[in-house]
Short mmCIF file of C-alpha atoms and ligand atoms in Angstrom, two decimals:
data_model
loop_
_atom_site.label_atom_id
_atom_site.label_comp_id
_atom_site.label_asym_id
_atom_site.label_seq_id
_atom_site.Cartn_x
_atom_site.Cartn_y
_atom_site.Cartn_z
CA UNK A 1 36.11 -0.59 -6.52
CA UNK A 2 32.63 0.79 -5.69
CA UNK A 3 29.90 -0.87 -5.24
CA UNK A 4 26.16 0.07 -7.23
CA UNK A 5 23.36 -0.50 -4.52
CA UNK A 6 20.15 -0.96 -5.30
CA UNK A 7 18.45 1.85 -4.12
CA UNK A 8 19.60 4.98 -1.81
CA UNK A 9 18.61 8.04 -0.69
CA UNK A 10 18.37 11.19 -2.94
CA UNK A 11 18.94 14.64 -1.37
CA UNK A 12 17.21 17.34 -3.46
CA UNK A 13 19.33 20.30 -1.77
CA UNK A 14 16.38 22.05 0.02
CA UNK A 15 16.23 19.46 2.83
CA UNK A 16 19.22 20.93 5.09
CA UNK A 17 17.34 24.46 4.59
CA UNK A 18 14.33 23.07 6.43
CA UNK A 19 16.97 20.94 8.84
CA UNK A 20 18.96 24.22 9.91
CA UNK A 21 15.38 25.78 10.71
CA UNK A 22 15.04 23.18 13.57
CA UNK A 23 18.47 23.17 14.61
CA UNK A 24 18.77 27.17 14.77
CA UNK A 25 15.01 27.27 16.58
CA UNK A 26 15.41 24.43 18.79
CA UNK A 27 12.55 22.42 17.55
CA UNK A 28 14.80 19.05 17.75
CA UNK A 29 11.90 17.24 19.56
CA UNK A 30 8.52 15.54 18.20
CA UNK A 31 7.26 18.87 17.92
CA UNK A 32 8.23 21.68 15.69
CA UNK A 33 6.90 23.56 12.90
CA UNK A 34 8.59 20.98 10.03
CA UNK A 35 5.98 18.72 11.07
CA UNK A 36 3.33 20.69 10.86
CA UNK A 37 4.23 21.96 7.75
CA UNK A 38 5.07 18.60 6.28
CA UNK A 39 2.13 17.19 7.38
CA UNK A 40 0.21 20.03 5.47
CA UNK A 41 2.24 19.46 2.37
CA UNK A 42 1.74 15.96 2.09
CA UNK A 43 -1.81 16.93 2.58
CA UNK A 44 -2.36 19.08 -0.16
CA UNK A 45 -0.26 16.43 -2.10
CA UNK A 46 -2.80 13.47 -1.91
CA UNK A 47 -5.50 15.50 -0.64
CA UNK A 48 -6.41 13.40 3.06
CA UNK A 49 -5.53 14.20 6.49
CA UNK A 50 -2.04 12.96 7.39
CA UNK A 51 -0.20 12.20 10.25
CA UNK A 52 3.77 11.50 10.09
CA UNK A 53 4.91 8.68 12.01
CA UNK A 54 8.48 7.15 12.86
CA UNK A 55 8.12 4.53 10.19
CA UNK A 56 5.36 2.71 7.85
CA UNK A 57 5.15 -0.48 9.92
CA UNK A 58 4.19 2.16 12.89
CA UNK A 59 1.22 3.69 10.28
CA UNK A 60 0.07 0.11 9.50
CA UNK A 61 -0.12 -1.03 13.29
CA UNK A 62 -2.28 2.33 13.77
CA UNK A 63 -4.27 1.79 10.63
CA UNK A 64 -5.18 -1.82 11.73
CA UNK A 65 -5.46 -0.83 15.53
CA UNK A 66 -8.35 2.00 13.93
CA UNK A 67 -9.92 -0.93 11.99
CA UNK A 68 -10.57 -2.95 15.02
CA UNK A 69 -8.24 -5.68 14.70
CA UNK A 70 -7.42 -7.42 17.64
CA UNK A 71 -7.15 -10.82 19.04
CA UNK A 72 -8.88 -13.54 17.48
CA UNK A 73 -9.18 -11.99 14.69
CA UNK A 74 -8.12 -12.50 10.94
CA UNK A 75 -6.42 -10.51 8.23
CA UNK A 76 -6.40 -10.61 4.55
CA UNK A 77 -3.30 -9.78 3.21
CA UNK A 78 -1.28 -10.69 -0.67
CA UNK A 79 1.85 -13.18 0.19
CA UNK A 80 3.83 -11.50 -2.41
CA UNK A 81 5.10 -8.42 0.16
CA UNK A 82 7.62 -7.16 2.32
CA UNK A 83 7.08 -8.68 5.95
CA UNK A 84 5.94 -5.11 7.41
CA UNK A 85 2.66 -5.24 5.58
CA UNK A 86 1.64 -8.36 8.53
CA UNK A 87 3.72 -8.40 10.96
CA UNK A 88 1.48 -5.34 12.60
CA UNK A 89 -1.44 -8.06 12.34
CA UNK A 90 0.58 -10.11 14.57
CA UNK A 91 1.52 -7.07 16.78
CA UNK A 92 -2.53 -6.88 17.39
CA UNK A 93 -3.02 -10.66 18.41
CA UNK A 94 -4.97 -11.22 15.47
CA UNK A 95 -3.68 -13.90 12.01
CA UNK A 96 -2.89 -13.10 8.67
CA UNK A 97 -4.37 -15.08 5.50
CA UNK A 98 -2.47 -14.68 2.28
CA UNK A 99 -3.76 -14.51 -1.03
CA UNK A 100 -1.79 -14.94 -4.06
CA UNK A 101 -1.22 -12.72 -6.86
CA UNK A 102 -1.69 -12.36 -10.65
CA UNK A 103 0.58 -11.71 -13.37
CA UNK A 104 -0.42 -8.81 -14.72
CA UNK A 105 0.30 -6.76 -12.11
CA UNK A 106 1.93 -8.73 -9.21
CA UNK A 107 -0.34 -7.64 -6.73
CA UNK A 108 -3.20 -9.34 -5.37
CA UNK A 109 -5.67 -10.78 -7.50
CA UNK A 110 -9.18 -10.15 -7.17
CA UNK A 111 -10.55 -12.79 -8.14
CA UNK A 112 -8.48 -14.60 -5.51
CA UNK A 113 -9.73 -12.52 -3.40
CA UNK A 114 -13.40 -12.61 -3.95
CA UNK A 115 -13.17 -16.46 -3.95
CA UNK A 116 -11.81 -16.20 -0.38
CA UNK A 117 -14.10 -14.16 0.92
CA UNK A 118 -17.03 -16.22 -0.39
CA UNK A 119 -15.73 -19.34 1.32
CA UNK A 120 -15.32 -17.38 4.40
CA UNK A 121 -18.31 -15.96 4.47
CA UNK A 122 -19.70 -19.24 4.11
CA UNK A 123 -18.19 -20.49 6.99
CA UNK A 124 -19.18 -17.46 8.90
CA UNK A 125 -15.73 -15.96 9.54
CA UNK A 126 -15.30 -12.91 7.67
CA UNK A 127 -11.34 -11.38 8.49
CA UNK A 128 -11.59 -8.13 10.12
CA UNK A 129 -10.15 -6.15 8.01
CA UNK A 130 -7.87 -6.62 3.97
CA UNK A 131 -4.37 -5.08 3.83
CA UNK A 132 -3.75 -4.01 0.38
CA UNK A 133 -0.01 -3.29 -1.18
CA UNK A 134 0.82 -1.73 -3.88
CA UNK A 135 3.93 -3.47 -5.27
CA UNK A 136 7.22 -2.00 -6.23
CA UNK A 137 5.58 1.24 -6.97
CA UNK A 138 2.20 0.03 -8.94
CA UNK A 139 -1.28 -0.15 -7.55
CA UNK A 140 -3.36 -3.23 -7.32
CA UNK A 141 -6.30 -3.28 -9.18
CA UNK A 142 -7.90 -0.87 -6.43
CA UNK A 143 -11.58 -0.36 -8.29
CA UNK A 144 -12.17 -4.15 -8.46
CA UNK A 145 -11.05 -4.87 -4.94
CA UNK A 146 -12.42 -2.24 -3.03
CA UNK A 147 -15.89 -3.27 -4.75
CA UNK A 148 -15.29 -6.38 -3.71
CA UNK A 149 -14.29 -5.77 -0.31
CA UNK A 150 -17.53 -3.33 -0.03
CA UNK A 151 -19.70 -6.59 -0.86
CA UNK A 152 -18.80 -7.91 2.15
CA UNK A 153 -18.24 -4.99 4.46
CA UNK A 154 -14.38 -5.66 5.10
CA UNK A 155 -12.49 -2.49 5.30
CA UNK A 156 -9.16 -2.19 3.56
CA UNK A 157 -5.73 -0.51 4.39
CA UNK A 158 -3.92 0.27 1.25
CA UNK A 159 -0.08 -0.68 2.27
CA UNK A 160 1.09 2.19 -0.15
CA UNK A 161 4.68 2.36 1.29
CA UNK A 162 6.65 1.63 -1.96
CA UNK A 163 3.98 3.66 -4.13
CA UNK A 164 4.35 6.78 -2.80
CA UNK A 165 4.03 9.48 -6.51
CA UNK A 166 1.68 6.29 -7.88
CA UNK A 167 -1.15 6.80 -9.29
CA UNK A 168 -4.77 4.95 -10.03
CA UNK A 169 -6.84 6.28 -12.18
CA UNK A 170 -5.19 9.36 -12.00
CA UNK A 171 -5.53 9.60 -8.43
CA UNK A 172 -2.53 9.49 -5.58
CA UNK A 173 -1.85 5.91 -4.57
CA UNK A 174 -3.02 5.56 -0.54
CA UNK A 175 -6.08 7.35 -0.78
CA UNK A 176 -8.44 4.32 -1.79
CA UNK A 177 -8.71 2.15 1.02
CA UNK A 178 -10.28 3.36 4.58
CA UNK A 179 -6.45 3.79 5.35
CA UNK A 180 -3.41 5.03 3.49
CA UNK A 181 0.24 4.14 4.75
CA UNK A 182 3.65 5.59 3.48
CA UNK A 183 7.11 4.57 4.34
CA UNK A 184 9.73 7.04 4.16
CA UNK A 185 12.67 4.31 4.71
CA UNK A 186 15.85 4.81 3.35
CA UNK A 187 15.44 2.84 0.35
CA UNK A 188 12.14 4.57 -0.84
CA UNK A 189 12.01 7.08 -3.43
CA UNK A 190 11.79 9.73 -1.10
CA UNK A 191 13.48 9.28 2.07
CA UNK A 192 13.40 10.82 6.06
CA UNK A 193 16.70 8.24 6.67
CA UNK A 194 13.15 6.77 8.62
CA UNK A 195 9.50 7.52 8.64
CA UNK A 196 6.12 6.99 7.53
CA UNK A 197 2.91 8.50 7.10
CA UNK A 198 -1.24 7.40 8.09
CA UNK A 199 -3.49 9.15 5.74
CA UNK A 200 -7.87 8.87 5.59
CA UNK A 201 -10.42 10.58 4.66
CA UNK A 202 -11.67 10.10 8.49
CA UNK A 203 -10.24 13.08 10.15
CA UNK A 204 -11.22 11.38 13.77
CA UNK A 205 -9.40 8.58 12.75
CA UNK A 206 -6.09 10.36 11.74
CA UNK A 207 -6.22 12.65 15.04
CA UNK A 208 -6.89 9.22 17.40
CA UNK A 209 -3.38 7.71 15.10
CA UNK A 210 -1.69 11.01 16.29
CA UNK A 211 -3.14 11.05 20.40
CA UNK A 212 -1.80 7.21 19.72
CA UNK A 213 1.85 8.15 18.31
CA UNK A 214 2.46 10.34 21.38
CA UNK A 215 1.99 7.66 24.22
CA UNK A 216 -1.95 8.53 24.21
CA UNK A 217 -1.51 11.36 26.79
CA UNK A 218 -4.61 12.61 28.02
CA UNK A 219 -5.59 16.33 28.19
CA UNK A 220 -4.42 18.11 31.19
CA UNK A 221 -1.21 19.02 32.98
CA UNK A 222 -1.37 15.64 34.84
CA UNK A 223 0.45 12.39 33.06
CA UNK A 224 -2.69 10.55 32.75
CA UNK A 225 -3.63 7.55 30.82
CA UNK A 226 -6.99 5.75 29.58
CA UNK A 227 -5.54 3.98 26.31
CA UNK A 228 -2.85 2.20 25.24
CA UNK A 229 -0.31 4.32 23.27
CA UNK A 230 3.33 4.16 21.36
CA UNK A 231 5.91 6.10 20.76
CA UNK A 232 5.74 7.12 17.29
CA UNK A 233 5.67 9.97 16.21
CA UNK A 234 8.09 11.58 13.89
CA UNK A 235 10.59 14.06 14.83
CA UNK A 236 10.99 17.87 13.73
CA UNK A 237 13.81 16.99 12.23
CA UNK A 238 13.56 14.43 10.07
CA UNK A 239 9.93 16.25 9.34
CA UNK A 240 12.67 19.04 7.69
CA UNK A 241 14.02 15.90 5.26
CA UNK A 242 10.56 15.32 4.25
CA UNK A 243 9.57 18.84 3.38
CA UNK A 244 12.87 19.12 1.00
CA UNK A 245 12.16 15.65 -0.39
CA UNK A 246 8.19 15.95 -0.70
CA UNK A 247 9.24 18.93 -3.47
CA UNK A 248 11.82 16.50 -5.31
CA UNK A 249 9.05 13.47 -5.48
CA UNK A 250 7.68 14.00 -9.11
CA UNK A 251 11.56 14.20 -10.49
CA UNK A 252 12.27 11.33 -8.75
CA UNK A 253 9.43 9.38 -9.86
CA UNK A 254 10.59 10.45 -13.48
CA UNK A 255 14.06 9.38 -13.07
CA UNK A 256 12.93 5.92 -11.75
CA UNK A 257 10.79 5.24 -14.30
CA UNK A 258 13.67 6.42 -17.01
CA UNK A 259 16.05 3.89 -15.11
CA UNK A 260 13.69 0.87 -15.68
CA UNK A 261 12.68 2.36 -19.25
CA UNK A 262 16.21 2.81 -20.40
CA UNK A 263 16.72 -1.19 -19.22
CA UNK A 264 14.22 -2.43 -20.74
CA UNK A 265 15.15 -0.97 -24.55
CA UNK A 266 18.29 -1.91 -23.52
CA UNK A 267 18.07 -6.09 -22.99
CA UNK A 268 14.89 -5.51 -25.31
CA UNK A 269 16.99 -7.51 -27.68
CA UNK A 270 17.33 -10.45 -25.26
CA UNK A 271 15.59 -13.35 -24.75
CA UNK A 272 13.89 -14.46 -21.45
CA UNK A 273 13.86 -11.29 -19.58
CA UNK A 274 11.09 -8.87 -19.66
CA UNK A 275 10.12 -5.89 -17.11
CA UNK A 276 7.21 -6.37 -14.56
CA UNK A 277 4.00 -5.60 -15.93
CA UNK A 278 2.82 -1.69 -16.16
CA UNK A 279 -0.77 -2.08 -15.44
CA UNK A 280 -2.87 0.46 -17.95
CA UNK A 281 -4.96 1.79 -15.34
CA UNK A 282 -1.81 4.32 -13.46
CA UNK A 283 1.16 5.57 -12.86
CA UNK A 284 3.95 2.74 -12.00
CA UNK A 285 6.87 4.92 -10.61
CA UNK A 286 8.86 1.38 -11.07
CA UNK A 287 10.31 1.99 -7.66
CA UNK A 288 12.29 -0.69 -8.49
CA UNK A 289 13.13 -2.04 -11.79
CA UNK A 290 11.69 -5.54 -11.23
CA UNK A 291 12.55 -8.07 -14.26
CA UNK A 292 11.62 -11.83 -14.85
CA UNK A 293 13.94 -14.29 -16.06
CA UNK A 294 13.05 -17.48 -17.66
CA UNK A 295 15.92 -19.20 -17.24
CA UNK A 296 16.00 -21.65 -20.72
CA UNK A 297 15.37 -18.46 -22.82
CA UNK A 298 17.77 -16.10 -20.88
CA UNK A 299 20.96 -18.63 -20.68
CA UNK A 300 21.01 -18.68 -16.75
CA UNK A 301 18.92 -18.73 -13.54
CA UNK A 302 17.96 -15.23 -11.29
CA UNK A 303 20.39 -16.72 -8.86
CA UNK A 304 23.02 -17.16 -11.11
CA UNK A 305 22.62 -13.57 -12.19
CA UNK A 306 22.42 -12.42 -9.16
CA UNK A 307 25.97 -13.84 -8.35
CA UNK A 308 27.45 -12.72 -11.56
CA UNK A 309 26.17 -8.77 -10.71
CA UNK A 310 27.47 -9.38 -7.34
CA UNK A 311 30.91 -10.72 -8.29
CA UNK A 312 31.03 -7.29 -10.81
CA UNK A 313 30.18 -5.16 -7.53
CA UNK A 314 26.19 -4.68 -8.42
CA UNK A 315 23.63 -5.20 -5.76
CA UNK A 316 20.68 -7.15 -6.70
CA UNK A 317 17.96 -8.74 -5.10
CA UNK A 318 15.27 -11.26 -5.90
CA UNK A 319 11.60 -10.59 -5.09
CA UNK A 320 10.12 -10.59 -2.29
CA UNK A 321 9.78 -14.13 -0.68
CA UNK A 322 6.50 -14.91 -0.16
CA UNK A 323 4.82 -14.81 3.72
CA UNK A 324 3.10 -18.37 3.10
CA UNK A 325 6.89 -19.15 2.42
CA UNK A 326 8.19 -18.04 6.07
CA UNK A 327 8.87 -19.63 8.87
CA UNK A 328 7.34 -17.32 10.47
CA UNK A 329 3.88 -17.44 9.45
CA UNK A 330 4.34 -21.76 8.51
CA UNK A 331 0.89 -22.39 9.62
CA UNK A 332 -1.17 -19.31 8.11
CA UNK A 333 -3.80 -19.88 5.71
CA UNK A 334 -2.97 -18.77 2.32
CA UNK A 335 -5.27 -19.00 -0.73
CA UNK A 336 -3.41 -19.93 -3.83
CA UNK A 337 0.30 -18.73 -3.88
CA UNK A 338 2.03 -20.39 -6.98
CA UNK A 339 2.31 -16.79 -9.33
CA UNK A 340 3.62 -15.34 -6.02
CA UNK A 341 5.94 -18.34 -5.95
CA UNK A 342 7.08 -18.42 -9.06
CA UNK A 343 7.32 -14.11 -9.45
CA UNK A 344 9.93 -15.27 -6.57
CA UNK A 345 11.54 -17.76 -8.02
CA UNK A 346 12.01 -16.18 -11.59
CA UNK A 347 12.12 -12.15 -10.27
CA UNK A 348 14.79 -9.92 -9.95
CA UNK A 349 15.28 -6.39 -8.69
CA UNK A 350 18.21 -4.13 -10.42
CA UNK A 351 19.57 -1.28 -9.07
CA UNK A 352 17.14 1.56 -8.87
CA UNK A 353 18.15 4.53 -7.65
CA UNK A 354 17.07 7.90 -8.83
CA UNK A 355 20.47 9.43 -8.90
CA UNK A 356 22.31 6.17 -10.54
CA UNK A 357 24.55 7.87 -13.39
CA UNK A 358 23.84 6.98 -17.50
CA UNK A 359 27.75 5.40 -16.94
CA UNK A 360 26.36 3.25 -13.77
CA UNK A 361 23.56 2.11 -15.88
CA UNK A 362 25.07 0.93 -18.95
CA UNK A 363 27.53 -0.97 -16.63
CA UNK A 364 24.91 -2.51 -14.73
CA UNK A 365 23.02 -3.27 -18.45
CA UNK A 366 26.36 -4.89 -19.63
CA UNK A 367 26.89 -6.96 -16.95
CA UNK A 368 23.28 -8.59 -16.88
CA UNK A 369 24.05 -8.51 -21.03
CA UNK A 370 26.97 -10.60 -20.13
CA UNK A 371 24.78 -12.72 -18.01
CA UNK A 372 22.58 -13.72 -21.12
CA UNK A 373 25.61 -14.20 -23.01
CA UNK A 374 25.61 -11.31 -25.24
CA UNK A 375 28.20 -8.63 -26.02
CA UNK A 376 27.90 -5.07 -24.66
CA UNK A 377 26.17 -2.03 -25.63
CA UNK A 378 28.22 1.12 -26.12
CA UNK A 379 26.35 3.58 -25.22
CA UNK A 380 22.69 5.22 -23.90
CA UNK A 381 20.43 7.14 -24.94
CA UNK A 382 20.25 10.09 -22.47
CA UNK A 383 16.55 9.85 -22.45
CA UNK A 384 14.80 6.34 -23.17
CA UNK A 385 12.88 6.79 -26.19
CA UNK A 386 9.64 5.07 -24.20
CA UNK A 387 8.67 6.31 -20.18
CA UNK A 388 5.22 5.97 -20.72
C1 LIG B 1 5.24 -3.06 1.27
C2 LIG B 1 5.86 -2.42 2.48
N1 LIG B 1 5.08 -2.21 3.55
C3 LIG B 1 5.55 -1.61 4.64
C4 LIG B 1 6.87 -1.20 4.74
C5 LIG B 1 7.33 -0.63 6.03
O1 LIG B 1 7.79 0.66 5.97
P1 LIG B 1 8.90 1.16 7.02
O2 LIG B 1 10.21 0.58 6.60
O3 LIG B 1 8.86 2.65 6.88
O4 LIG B 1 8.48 0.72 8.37
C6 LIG B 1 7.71 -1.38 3.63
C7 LIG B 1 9.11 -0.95 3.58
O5 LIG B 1 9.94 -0.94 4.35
C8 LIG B 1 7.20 -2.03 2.48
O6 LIG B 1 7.99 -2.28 1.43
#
């Protein structure tokens, strides 16, 4: 029997065009004209000088290597992420301190924030620099942070690698803080199999990322070095992927966001579950369909669900575990942490991908239907009657 996974790549059909280019030319290197041109369509995408990398952990060490960070120091960053969004502080020598979320849109809260940086500046440590994620395809609440991060002259990174087709007040997720990272992982809603891309409105900055990505070669015919660098830089190839899947991106935002639409009309009925939060202010591409269960209403726990889908061949994970939660960062500093905790405890991500069929959905829907206790539905609407 097959198994439904919670979120995998989705060829558009153009991407093998742009793949046979670099095979028939050659180009199968870290150079090529796929990267060039992707980099240029991304660009007129979000509107900021690009540079594609081998992955969005590699943009976020770059963006926080551009920011300064470095030993000794400290950065902010929410708990409730994926472990990519710090472990680049650690890569530098430098701490993370976590901040907790709120509920209303999962990602950090501001006023958590501001609190934290009062105390700090109080004590005369300000962190370097904040690292700021958009969650599960929703922005933070960029206006209010950045403001507050401009109070106190801390520069932010916007971790924007599961946002990518977001939007903020009608402007591209990635393109509020300083620095801008996107992953192109596998699991993301548009996909390179790997990859990521560094985006700011500081041209100087994006060109240093790319001298960086290519082992920091200086000029001349001579292999000569005066800075550290890193191989990272994104191949021709794969730069082919990204073209094809860079014109597929609104569609698949769409068809996300009609996934976790269609679910949540669907266990609407249902006690005890409810979809995360769409925050007024943008565009949620719902990434993933994220839900919260509270267990007494609902009629079992997220783990219990999560081993019922599993036994009926669904894939489905709970949120991310909070950093203050993990070993390895048992020791950091981090300011607040029980929403992030409980969003944990209580959250649950559903399968998610863009090309998962009406018949995959409804059997997913039935089985977390079954979880609750109630009988199944018999059919879908092919479009869910709310996406906005
Ligand atoms: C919030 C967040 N930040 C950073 C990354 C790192 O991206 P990549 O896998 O491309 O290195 C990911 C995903 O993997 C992520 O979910």
């Amino acid at each position: 029997m097959k198994r439904i996974l919670l979120s995998l790549p989705h060829m558009g059909g153009r991407e093998q065009i742009y793949v046979s280019e670099a095979f028939a030319s050659n180009w199968m290197s870290t150079v090529g004209p796929n990267i060039t041109a992707f980099e240029r369509e991304f660009e007129n995408r979000i509107g900021l000088p690009s540079v594609a990398l081998s992955s969005g952990t590699a943009a976020i060490h770059l963006g926080l290597r551009l920011l300064g960070v470095g030993p000794g120091d400290e950065v902010f960053c929410p708990t409730l992420t994926f472990a990519a969004s710090c472990n680049p502080v650690r890569y530098l020598g430098a701490e993370p301190v976590f901040l907790d979320s709120d509920y209303v849109t999962w990602n950090l809260d501001p006023n958590i924030l501001e609190d934290a940086l009062r105390e700090r500046a109080q004590r005369g440590k300000l962190p370097r620099a904040l690292v700021v994620v958009d969650l599960y395809g929703q922005c933070a609440d960029l206006d209010s942070i950045l403001a507050i991060c401009r109070s106190y002259e801390v520069p932010a990174l916007e971790d924007a690698a599961e946002a990518l087709g977001a939007t903020y007040r009608k402007r591209p997720a990635g393109t509020f803080g300083e620095l801008g990272v996107f992953s192109f992982n596998g699991n993301k809603i548009i996909t390179t199999t790997g990859g990521g891309m560094l985006a700011s409105r500081n041209a100087a900055w994006v060109e240093k990322a790319r001298f960086w990505s290519q082992q920091a070669r200086d000029p001349g015919i001579a292999y000569e070095h005066s800075e550290l660098g890193y191989n990272y830089r994104m191949s021709n190839v794969l730069a082919g992927i990204g073209r094809g899947q860079l014109e597929v991106l609104d569609l698949r935002v769409q068809q996300r966001r009609a996934i976790a639409f269609r679910y949540r009309e669907a266990f609407a009925g249902l006690p005890g579950i409810s979809l995360m939060p769409q925050a007024p202010y943008g565009l949620h591409t719902n990434w993933l369909s994220c839900f919260l269960i509270d267990e007494d209403e609902f009629g079992c726990s997220r783990d219990e669900l999560i081993r019922s889908l599993d036994a009926a061949n669904i894939e489905s994970r709970p949120v991310w575990k909070p950093m203050h939660l993990q070993l390895l960062y048992a020791g950091c500093q981090c300011y607040g942490g029980e929403v992030a905790e409980d969003l944990f405890r209580r959250g649950i991500c559903l399968p998610s991908s863009s090309s998962l069929s009406l018949e995959d959905q409804l059997y997913v829907i039935n089985q977390v239907r079954f979880g609750a206790g109630a009988g199944p539905l018999m059919a879908l609407e092919a479009e869910p009657v709310a996406i906005g």
